Amino acid sequence: MAKTTPATPKRKPRLLWANPFCLLDTSSGASMTVRQMLLQLVANGYDVKVLGATVFDNPKGMAILKEQFADLDSHLHQLIDAKDGPLTHQMLVSYSYNRNHFTTHEEGLWYSQYVYLLDSFKPDVVWFYGGQTVDMLIADEARDRGIPVAFYLANGNYKSPRWCRDIDLIVTDSQATADMYRKEVGFTSTPVGKFIASDRFVADEHERKRLLFVNPSWQKGASVFVQLAEKLERERPDIELEVVEARADWSAVLRETTKRMGQQRSTLSNVTVTGNTSDMRGPYSRARVLAAPSLWWESSGRVLAEAMLNGIPALITNRGGMPEMVGKAGITFDFPEQCYEEPYQHLLGEQELQPLFNAAVAFFDDEALYQKYVAQAFNVGEEKHHIDRATDRLLSALAPLVRERAGNKEFSASQKKRHRQRLPSRATKPEMKVDRTLQQLINGKIKGVLGSDTQATKLHLTEDFTWQLKGKIIVLDNRANLIKSGLADQMAVTGAFAIVAFDPASEIKTPKQYEGSDTIQLFQHALLGDGRPATLHACVAPEMTSTLAPLSADKLAERHHLGAQEIADLPINTVAVDSITGLESLDWLILDELSDAMAVLENGKQYLEQTLLVQARVPFQLTHEKQPSLAELQHWASRNGFRFYRFHNIRHHSHLPEKLNERSPCASEQESADVLFLPSYERMAKLSDKQKRKLAFIMSACFAAHDMAFELMAGISHDKALEFLEAHKLLPSATQTDGGDENRSSTRMDASRAAFLGHDDNLLALID
């Protein structure tokens, strides 16, 4: 009897979509199109994986993702899986939504996960878009393994041949774009059309009452539409207009354009503005005509395909694939060449605008003409833009690549062949390490601006000076402010600090990272006080949670009404400073404005006798009962060997609308500030050199108070004080001092010329 070999079960074709952009972005037409393409492939038997990042064209497009992940920052530099029907979008959480701010660290993490998926998922096809540096590696790594690569191209910006060196199939959305690239660059691409899901873009019923404009950006012809809308307001106020924002801000382009027209406007009475939405059925149900006066190369125009499927005629420019998208269901206009030049803000003359105005009015006044175009729009939508036809074209384009079944092959053979040293590679699952240095750097630069916190979020250190500290600088932080600002991690790296932080409201989202740390100890649901049990008043806003009772609403500014509402009263333990054992010293005490600061100070007198710095937060606008006042703190300081030094980290409130203040910060009301208390002059004179060096380091590194640090160092060593000034570039060069050539080889002052540092007025003459 003949033996039979069991048939190998037929598996699904495997496709990996890989690109840092998020396909859930509702502000990106390309993302929405590709997402729908992948959904269609899944419906037709494909096994699809998606690898992206939290990169968006505009934050307005983040709504779908934020429904599942409201707090992305808590997942920074980790992989998340966003569910999308039959698709799962695996994404690296990036620091910024902006692709230009995607860091090299993030690119490295994303790239490592990509090659891991190549070797573990073993796709038959890799598909992507994008022309930035890391995008080139997508095709490069796939080709190295013998995996065919497809590319989605839907704009006119890819004129260099490098990006397509390793691409097997280029899929585009229009014949016009395919023809343009074949003529101007020389490569062949396959047009498949747009992919529009009727359940989110085709309305069930149509009122047909408004002239619709989607995404009011300069490239999309916002300046032209503003002129048209203003003319319609004057001459045909009965015609309603609707603007749907995607990436662009209608109010901004309206103000800018009308200002150049001669009279700035902030609104037009005939225009209704709709925010960015993933469900366009509402706007299309109200639309009678679509205006799409794009001024750049428009590969196709997704809104045109959507309009055709809804039977909505279009007014378009003769750019790229737009005429192809609407066929006989639209009217095409040619504007002066200046309109098609960046920044796409050229104003039309009255005669140049009139044809567009006449066509728009005709679609409202001539019902017979309008119905003719409606019928043609439905016809174009059915023939050109029905998703089933587009899907057939896509499946046909991918079929030759999928047929190779590259995922069945052993990749090492291809890799050895291409590798100069004949070596294969095998990717392992990458370790996702969090890097917040960019965030800390940016936060550190946002200081000194009215209306923003001015607390330093970076240390002010220089490699040109060695502090020679002896022993750790011990810090008690009663609200974990150093951790929240990002300063604690930087302080830990120096090895100079030992930080004990209390987090009564559990605001720190990643407490486990400090477990076992030699430099940072974090205690959650605990705080400094008098050592007795207390009540924690948990509020709607965690930053308002306090052991002090919130004030009643009638005593609060309206902005605090919601956040200060109590949701629970919880027991909490307080720790008296003097009851803490094992501390070599207490060099720096940080107190917040939401705990009983006076109780902390009164129950820490033993340690505080030798403390070098007390930093206490003082509210100028009270939010809770028994908050510390500046007068109380100064009175305590004067009785316990401290003196007022300065205010720090002054927080302001703006009375402007939030969006306006974001664009043009202006905040004049001071809400709170840190008060810094240093040892009194009597105590300062008695500090040991070790204590002076510690305090000088704190003041210089953490507060950029280099003048105070200099005075302290001058009391230790004249040479070290000079070295400190030179390291921080606070001394003039020798050439500036003497002007002689012999001094240009060195900017160093010797100690004999500075023997009076900190003790003689001649120092000023020397420095001057």
mmCIF file of N, CA and C in Angstrom, residues 126-130 148-155 158 163-175 177-179 181-182 186-193 393-401:
data_model
loop_
_atom_site.group_PDB
_atom_site.id
_atom_site.type_symbol
_atom_site.label_atom_id
_atom_site.label_comp_id
_atom_site.label_asym_id
_atom_site.label_seq_id
_atom_site.Cartn_x
_atom_site.Cartn_y
_atom_site.Cartn_z
ATOM 1 N N VAL A 126 6.458 42.979 3.816
ATOM 2 C CA VAL A 126 6.545 44.143 4.700
ATOM 3 C C VAL A 126 6.028 45.339 3.919
ATOM 4 N N TRP A 127 5.192 46.141 4.579
ATOM 5 C CA TRP A 127 4.570 47.289 3.913
ATOM 6 C C TRP A 127 4.750 48.507 4.803
ATOM 7 N N PHE A 128 5.051 49.652 4.203
ATOM 8 C CA PHE A 128 5.252 50.858 5.013
ATOM 9 C C PHE A 128 5.133 52.098 4.149
ATOM 10 N N TYR A 129 5.189 53.259 4.799
ATOM 11 C CA TYR A 129 5.417 54.518 4.104
ATOM 12 C C TYR A 129 6.354 55.377 4.943
ATOM 13 N N GLY A 130 6.867 56.455 4.369
ATOM 14 C CA GLY A 130 7.775 57.345 5.092
ATOM 15 C C GLY A 130 9.139 57.392 4.447
ATOM 16 N N PRO A 148 9.827 40.380 0.451
ATOM 17 C CA PRO A 148 9.393 41.448 -0.453
ATOM 18 C C PRO A 148 8.869 42.652 0.329
ATOM 19 N N VAL A 149 9.040 43.831 -0.251
ATOM 20 C CA VAL A 149 8.666 45.075 0.422
ATOM 21 C C VAL A 149 7.738 45.891 -0.463
ATOM 22 N N ALA A 150 6.648 46.359 0.130
ATOM 23 C CA ALA A 150 5.714 47.250 -0.561
ATOM 24 C C ALA A 150 5.736 48.613 0.118
ATOM 25 N N PHE A 151 5.407 49.642 -0.649
ATOM 26 C CA PHE A 151 5.429 51.016 -0.148
ATOM 27 C C PHE A 151 4.145 51.711 -0.571
ATOM 28 N N TYR A 152 3.551 52.486 0.349
ATOM 29 C CA TYR A 152 2.349 53.253 0.006
ATOM 30 C C TYR A 152 2.741 54.704 -0.227
ATOM 31 N N LEU A 153 2.415 55.227 -1.396
ATOM 32 C CA LEU A 153 2.822 56.567 -1.804
ATOM 33 C C LEU A 153 1.596 57.381 -2.183
ATOM 34 N N ALA A 154 1.345 58.466 -1.446
ATOM 35 C CA ALA A 154 0.136 59.254 -1.701
ATOM 36 C C ALA A 154 0.396 60.751 -1.626
ATOM 37 N N ASN A 155 1.614 61.159 -2.023
ATOM 38 C CA ASN A 155 1.886 62.590 -2.174
ATOM 39 C C ASN A 155 2.963 62.785 -3.227
ATOM 40 N N TYR A 158 8.331 62.527 -3.116
ATOM 41 C CA TYR A 158 9.391 61.508 -3.141
ATOM 42 C C TYR A 158 10.141 61.541 -4.472
ATOM 43 N N TRP A 163 15.015 56.266 -1.645
ATOM 44 C CA TRP A 163 14.017 55.652 -0.768
ATOM 45 C C TRP A 163 13.443 54.363 -1.349
ATOM 46 N N CYS A 164 13.419 54.237 -2.683
ATOM 47 C CA CYS A 164 12.799 53.054 -3.295
ATOM 48 C C CYS A 164 13.819 52.019 -3.760
ATOM 49 N N ARG A 165 15.062 52.141 -3.306
ATOM 50 C CA ARG A 165 16.106 51.211 -3.728
ATOM 51 C C ARG A 165 15.766 49.768 -3.398
ATOM 52 N N ASP A 166 15.166 49.542 -2.231
ATOM 53 C CA ASP A 166 14.875 48.182 -1.776
ATOM 54 C C ASP A 166 13.385 47.857 -1.819
ATOM 55 N N ILE A 167 12.618 48.604 -2.616
ATOM 56 C CA ILE A 167 11.167 48.434 -2.689
ATOM 57 C C ILE A 167 10.791 47.589 -3.903
ATOM 58 N N ASP A 168 9.944 46.591 -3.686
ATOM 59 C CA ASP A 168 9.490 45.736 -4.783
ATOM 60 C C ASP A 168 8.199 46.236 -5.418
ATOM 61 N N LEU A 169 7.326 46.836 -4.618
ATOM 62 C CA LEU A 169 6.020 47.279 -5.116
ATOM 63 C C LEU A 169 5.688 48.637 -4.517
ATOM 64 N N ILE A 170 5.344 49.583 -5.385
ATOM 65 C CA ILE A 170 4.910 50.903 -4.937
ATOM 66 C C ILE A 170 3.426 51.031 -5.243
ATOM 67 N N VAL A 171 2.641 51.175 -4.191
ATOM 68 C CA VAL A 171 1.192 51.315 -4.320
ATOM 69 C C VAL A 171 0.839 52.781 -4.142
ATOM 70 N N THR A 172 0.086 53.333 -5.069
ATOM 71 C CA THR A 172 -0.345 54.719 -4.948
ATOM 72 C C THR A 172 -1.855 54.805 -5.055
ATOM 73 N N ASP A 173 -2.381 56.019 -4.859
ATOM 74 C CA ASP A 173 -3.832 56.162 -4.785
ATOM 75 C C ASP A 173 -4.469 56.706 -6.049
ATOM 76 N N SER A 174 -3.654 57.170 -7.005
ATOM 77 C CA SER A 174 -4.254 57.726 -8.221
ATOM 78 C C SER A 174 -3.357 57.496 -9.428
ATOM 79 N N GLN A 175 -3.978 57.454 -10.587
ATOM 80 C CA GLN A 175 -3.234 57.320 -11.832
ATOM 81 C C GLN A 175 -2.406 58.570 -12.087
ATOM 82 N N THR A 177 -0.841 60.470 -9.932
ATOM 83 C CA THR A 177 0.408 60.395 -9.179
ATOM 84 C C THR A 177 1.349 59.368 -9.792
ATOM 85 N N ALA A 178 0.814 58.246 -10.225
ATOM 86 C CA ALA A 178 1.640 57.232 -10.887
ATOM 87 C C ALA A 178 2.275 57.798 -12.150
ATOM 88 N N ASP A 179 1.502 58.528 -12.938
ATOM 89 C CA ASP A 179 2.020 59.117 -14.182
ATOM 90 C C ASP A 179 3.081 60.173 -13.885
ATOM 91 N N TYR A 181 5.146 60.440 -11.299
ATOM 92 C CA TYR A 181 6.406 59.848 -10.859
ATOM 93 C C TYR A 181 7.113 59.102 -11.986
ATOM 94 N N ARG A 182 6.350 58.438 -12.826
ATOM 95 C CA ARG A 182 6.973 57.747 -13.953
ATOM 96 C C ARG A 182 7.675 58.745 -14.873
ATOM 97 N N GLY A 186 10.936 58.217 -12.774
ATOM 98 C CA GLY A 186 11.247 57.049 -13.577
ATOM 99 C C GLY A 186 10.804 55.725 -13.016
ATOM 100 N N PHE A 187 10.185 55.691 -11.835
ATOM 101 C CA PHE A 187 9.736 54.408 -11.304
ATOM 102 C C PHE A 187 8.263 54.176 -11.623
ATOM 103 N N THR A 188 7.877 52.906 -11.560
ATOM 104 C CA THR A 188 6.503 52.503 -11.853
ATOM 105 C C THR A 188 5.763 52.238 -10.549
ATOM 106 N N SER A 189 4.553 52.718 -10.469
ATOM 107 C CA SER A 189 3.725 52.472 -9.288
ATOM 108 C C SER A 189 2.344 52.012 -9.717
ATOM 109 N N THR A 190 1.648 51.362 -8.809
ATOM 110 C CA THR A 190 0.344 50.768 -9.102
ATOM 111 C C THR A 190 -0.758 51.515 -8.364
ATOM 112 N N PRO A 191 -1.656 52.211 -9.072
ATOM 113 C CA PRO A 191 -2.761 52.904 -8.398
ATOM 114 C C PRO A 191 -3.862 51.931 -7.991
ATOM 115 N N VAL A 192 -4.322 52.071 -6.754
ATOM 116 C CA VAL A 192 -5.401 51.205 -6.269
ATOM 117 C C VAL A 192 -6.613 52.001 -5.800
ATOM 118 N N GLY A 193 -6.487 53.336 -5.707
ATOM 119 C CA GLY A 193 -7.615 54.153 -5.287
ATOM 120 C C GLY A 193 -7.669 54.360 -3.787
ATOM 121 N N ARG A 393 -8.235 45.638 -6.405
ATOM 122 C CA ARG A 393 -7.007 46.164 -7.006
ATOM 123 C C ARG A 393 -5.812 45.960 -6.071
ATOM 124 N N LEU A 394 -6.022 46.132 -4.774
ATOM 125 C CA LEU A 394 -4.933 45.949 -3.816
ATOM 126 C C LEU A 394 -4.512 44.484 -3.729
ATOM 127 N N LEU A 395 -5.476 43.583 -3.673
ATOM 128 C CA LEU A 395 -5.154 42.152 -3.606
ATOM 129 C C LEU A 395 -4.385 41.709 -4.835
ATOM 130 N N SER A 396 -4.758 42.213 -5.985
ATOM 131 C CA SER A 396 -4.060 41.865 -7.229
ATOM 132 C C SER A 396 -2.625 42.384 -7.208
ATOM 133 N N ALA A 397 -2.434 43.585 -6.673
ATOM 134 C CA ALA A 397 -1.093 44.165 -6.628
ATOM 135 C C ALA A 397 -0.179 43.388 -5.683
ATOM 136 N N LEU A 398 -0.717 42.931 -4.554
ATOM 137 C CA LEU A 398 0.094 42.223 -3.563
ATOM 138 C C LEU A 398 0.308 40.752 -3.899
ATOM 139 N N ALA A 399 -0.546 40.191 -4.740
ATOM 140 C CA ALA A 399 -0.527 38.748 -5.003
ATOM 141 C C ALA A 399 0.843 38.213 -5.412
ATOM 142 N N PRO A 400 1.565 38.840 -6.364
ATOM 143 C CA PRO A 400 2.878 38.293 -6.749
ATOM 144 C C PRO A 400 3.871 38.254 -5.589
ATOM 145 N N LEU A 401 3.804 39.216 -4.694
ATOM 146 C CA LEU A 401 4.721 39.239 -3.557
ATOM 147 C C LEU A 401 4.364 38.162 -2.545
#
